[in-house]
XYZ file of C-alpha atoms in Angstrom:
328
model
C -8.634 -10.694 79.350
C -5.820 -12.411 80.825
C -2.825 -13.836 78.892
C -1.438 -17.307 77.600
C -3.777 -18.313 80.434
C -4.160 -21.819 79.750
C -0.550 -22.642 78.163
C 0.223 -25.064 81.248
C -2.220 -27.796 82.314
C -0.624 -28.172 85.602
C -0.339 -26.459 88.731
C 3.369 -25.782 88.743
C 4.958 -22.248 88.152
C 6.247 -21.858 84.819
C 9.953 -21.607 85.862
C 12.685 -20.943 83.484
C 16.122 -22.269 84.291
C 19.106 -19.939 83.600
C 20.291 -22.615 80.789
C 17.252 -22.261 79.266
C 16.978 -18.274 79.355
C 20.052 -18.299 77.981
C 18.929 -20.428 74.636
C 16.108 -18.307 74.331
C 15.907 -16.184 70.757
C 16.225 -12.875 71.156
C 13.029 -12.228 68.180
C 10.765 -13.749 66.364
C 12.591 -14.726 63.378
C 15.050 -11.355 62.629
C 18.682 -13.962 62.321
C 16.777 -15.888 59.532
C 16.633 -13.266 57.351
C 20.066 -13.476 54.721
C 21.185 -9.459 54.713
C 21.634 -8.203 51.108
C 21.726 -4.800 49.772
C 19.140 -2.729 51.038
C 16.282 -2.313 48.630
C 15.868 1.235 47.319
C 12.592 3.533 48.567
C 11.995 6.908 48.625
C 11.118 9.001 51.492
C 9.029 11.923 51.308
C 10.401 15.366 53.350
C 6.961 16.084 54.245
C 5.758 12.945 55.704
C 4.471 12.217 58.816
C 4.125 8.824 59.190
C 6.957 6.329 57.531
C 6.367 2.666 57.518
C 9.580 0.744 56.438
C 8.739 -2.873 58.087
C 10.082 -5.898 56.811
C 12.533 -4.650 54.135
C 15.911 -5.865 55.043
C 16.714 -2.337 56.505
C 20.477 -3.329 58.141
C 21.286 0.455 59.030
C 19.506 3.335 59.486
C 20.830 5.836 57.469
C 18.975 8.560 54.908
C 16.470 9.834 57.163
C 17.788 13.139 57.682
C 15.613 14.521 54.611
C 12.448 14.251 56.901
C 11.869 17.438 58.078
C 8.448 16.287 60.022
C 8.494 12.781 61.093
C 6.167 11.639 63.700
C 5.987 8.065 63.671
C 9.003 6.091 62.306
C 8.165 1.946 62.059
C 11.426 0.247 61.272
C 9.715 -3.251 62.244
C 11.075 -6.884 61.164
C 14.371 -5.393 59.558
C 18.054 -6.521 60.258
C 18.945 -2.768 62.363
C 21.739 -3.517 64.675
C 22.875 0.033 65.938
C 20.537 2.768 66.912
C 22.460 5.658 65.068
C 21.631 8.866 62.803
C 18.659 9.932 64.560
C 20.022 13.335 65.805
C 18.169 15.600 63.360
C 15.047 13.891 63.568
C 13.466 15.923 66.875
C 9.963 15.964 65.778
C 9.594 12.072 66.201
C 6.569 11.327 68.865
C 6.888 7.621 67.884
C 9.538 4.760 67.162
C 9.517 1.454 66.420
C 12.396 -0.824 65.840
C 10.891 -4.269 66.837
C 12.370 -7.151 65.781
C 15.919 -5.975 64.968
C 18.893 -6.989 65.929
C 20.087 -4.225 68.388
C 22.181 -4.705 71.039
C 22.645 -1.079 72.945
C 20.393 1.505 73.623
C 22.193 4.562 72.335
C 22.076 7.906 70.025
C 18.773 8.328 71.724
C 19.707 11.811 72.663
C 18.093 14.554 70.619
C 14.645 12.635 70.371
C 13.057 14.950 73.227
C 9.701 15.082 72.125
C 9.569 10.597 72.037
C 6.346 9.239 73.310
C 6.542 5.905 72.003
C 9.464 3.779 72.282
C 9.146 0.084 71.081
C 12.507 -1.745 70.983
C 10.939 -5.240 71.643
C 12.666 -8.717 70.167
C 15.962 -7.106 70.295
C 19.502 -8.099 71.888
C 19.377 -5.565 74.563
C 20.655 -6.285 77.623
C 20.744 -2.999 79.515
C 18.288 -0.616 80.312
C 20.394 2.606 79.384
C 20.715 6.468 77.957
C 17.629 7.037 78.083
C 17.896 10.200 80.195
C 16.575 12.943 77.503
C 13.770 10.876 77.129
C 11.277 12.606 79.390
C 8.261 13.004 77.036
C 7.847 8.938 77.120
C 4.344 7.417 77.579
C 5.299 4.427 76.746
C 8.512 2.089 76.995
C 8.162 -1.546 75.184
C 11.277 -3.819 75.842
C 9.840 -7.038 75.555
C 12.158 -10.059 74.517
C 15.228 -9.119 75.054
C 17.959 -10.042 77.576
C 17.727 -7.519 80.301
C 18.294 -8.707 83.774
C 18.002 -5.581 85.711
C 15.493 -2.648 85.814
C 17.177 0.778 85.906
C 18.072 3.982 84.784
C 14.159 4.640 84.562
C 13.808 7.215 87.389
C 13.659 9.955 84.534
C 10.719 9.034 82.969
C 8.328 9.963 85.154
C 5.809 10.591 82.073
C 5.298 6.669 81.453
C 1.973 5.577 81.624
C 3.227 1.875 80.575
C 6.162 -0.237 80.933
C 6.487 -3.509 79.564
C 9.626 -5.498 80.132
C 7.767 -9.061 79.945
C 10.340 -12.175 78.766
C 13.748 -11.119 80.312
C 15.733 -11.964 82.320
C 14.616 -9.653 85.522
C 14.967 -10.926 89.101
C 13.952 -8.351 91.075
C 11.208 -5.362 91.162
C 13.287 -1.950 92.079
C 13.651 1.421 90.667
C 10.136 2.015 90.095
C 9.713 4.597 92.603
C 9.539 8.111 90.782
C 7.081 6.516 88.052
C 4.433 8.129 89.727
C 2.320 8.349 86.706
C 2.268 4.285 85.557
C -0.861 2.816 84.622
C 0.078 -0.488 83.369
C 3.002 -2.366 84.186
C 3.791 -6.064 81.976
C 6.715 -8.070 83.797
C 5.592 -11.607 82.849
C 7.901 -14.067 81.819
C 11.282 -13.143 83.614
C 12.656 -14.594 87.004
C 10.828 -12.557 89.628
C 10.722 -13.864 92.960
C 8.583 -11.177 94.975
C 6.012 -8.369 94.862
C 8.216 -5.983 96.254
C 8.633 -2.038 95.872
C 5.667 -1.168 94.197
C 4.193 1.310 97.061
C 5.007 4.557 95.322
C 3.091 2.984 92.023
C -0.645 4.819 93.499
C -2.186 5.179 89.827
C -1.106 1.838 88.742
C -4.347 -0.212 87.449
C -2.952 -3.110 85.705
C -0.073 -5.096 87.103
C 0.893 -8.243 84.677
C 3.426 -10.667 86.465
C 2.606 -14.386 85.381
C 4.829 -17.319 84.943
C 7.274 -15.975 87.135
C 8.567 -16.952 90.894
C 6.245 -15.557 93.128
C 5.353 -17.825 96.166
C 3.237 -15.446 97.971
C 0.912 -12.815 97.351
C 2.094 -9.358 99.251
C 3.131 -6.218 98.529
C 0.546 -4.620 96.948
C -1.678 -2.965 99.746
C -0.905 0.452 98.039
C -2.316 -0.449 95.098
C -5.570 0.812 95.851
C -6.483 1.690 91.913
C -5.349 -1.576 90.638
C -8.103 -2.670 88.941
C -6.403 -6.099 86.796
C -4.004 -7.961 88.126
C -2.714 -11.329 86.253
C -0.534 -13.104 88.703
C -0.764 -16.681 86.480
C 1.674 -19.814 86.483
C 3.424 -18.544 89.738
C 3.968 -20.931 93.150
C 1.191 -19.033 94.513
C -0.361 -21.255 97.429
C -2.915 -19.012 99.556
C -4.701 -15.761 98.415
C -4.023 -13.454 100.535
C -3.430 -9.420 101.564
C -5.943 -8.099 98.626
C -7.963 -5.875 101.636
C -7.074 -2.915 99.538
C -7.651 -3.701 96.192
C -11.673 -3.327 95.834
C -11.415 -1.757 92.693
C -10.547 -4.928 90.829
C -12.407 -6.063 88.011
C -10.025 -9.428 86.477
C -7.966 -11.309 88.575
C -5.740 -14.237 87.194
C -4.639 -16.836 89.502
C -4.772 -19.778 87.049
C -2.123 -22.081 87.107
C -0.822 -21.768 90.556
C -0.893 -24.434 93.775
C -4.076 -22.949 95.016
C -6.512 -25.228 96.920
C -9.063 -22.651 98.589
C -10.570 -19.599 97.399
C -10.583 -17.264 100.238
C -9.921 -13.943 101.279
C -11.613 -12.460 97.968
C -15.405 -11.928 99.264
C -14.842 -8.590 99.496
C -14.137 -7.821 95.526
C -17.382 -6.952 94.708
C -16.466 -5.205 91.389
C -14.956 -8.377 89.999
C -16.168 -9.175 86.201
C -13.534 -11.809 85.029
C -12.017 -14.190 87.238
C -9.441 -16.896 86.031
C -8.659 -19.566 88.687
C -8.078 -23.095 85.951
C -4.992 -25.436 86.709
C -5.450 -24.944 90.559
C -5.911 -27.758 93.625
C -9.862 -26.417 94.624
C -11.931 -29.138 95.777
C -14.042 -27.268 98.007
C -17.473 -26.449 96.314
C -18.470 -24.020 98.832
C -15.361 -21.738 98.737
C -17.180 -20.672 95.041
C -19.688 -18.864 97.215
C -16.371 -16.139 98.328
C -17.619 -14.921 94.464
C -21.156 -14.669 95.355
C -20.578 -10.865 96.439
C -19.545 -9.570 92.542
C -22.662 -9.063 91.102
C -20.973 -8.067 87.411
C -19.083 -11.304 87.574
C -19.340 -12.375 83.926
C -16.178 -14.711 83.069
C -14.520 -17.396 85.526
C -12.693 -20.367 84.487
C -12.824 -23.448 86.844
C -11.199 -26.004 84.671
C -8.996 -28.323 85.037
C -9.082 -28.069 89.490
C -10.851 -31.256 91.080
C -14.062 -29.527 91.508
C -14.314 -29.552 87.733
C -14.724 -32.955 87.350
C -18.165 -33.033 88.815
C -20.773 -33.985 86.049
C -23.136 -31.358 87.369
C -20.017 -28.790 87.189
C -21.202 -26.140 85.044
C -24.772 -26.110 86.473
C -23.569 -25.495 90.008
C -21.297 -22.860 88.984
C -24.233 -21.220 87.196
C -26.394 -21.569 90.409
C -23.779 -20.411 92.419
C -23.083 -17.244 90.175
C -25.949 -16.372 88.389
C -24.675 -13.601 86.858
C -21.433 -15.581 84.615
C -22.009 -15.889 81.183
C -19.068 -17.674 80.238
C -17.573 -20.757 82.253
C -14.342 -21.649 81.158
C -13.910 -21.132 77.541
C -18.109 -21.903 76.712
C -20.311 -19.361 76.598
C -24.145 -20.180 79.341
C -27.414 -20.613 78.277
């Protein structure tokens, strides 16, 4: 399912001036908490698993008695150094979202890492994470990075999410030969560029960002959902290769005819609201995806037909749910 689809009701890409990136809050709420002294818990040598969210945590410190950590969840707390993590080497699994953390550092001795969530964060570098090769998966949403790099190590991931930054560019991907899912929404991105080494990738998320034109992505043969939403977008074009895809999201773009897409037979959800089509007949370019199930329509001229919803339903039997109401 494609998302924030219908935050804008206009055709016009979601652009985000450098003034107001720069005003953005880095998480969801971590600078309103007052620090105090920490409150005491306990931890258990032998545990596993150690939750510690939302306790006004402002240093990590102590954790050198667990002797078998897997999964560490430091959540909501007030962290603002990454630091005395050296002896714990059996962690698959951190999480120090919502922190205030500024540098990605003492990562080091954390070789067997498959998880790494350092979302709503100050970070504005993409850095040390060379000993890191075990990662799956990287999560650095909401922070203040403006370049990608120092990734061509982790040639494990199988997802990368770097959605609200500041990014302006697609590079450095190359030797991620294993990524699945890639989440760059949100960030200053003006092309779909340097994504041909990317052959296993099946979900590419890029909305409200600054793409103009649909390209790049003939390589993607796997790609099976791609969410291109509240771009500039004006044609739909160069998606010959990408028959295996199943949701495509082009709502809230300067679209006016649906072409070039009769040949995506395997489509089940397609999301095309806040767009200029005023064409009835282009909906027959859908006619071809016989699992079609889900397409929103609204809020393009063609939508303001009383008889909308019944054409659509003629047109594509097979839909069960136009725009956000379920068919009879």
């Amino acid at each position: 399912m494609a998302e924030n689809v219908n935050q804008v009701e206009s055709g016009e890409p979601n652009f985000v001036s450098d003034e107001e990136s720069e005003e953005e809050s880095s998480g969801p709420g971590v600078e309103e908490i007052p620090a105090r002294t920490i409150p005491p818990f306990e931890l258990n040598p032998d545990d596993t698993d150690v939750d510690l969210n939302h306790r006004r945590i402002d240093r990590i410190e102590g954790f050198h008695v667990l002797r078998q950590v897997e999964t560490l969840c430091l959540r909501q707390n007030l962290i603002k150094k990454l630091e005395n993590l050296e002896s714990l080497t059996t962690l698959t699994e951190l999480d120090v979202y919502d922190n205030a953390i500024t540098t990605i550092e003492n990562l080091g001795a954390l070789v067997n890492l498959k998880i790494l969530d350092l979302s709503f964060n100050k970070i504005r570098k993409l850095e040390n994470l060379d000993s890191l090769v075990n990662l799956v998966k990287l999560f650095v949403i909401n922070n203040k990075v403006s370049t990608i790099e120092n990734v061509s190590h982790l040639s494990q991931l199988t997802m990368l999410e770097l959605g609200d930054n500041r990014i302006r560019k697609l590079e450095n991907l190359d030797a991620l030969v294993n990524l699945e899912s890639l989440f760059v929404g949100k960030n200053k991105i003006s092309k779909l560029e340097n994504l041909g080494s990317l052959k296993n990738l099946r979900v590419l998320s890029i909305q409200s960002n600054r793409i103009v034109k649909l390209e790049g992505l003939e390589e993607l043969e796997n790609l099976e959902e791609l969410y291109i939403s509240h771009n500039g977008i004006q044609t739909i074009e160069n998606l010959d290769q990408n028959v295996k895809l199943t949701t495509l999201d082009l709502a809230g773009n300067r679209i006016s005819r649906l072409e070039n897409i009769s040949h995506l037979v395997l489509l089940e959800e397609f999301w095309f609201n806040n767009n200029r089509l005023d064409h009835w007949p282009d909906v027959d370019q859908l006619k071809g995806a016989t699992t079609l199930q889900t397409v929103y329509f609204e809020h393009n001229p063609i939508a303001k037909d009383p008889m909308y919803r019944k054409k659509i339903k003629l047109a594509l039997p097979s839909v069960t749910q136009i725009d956000a109401t379920y068919t009879r």
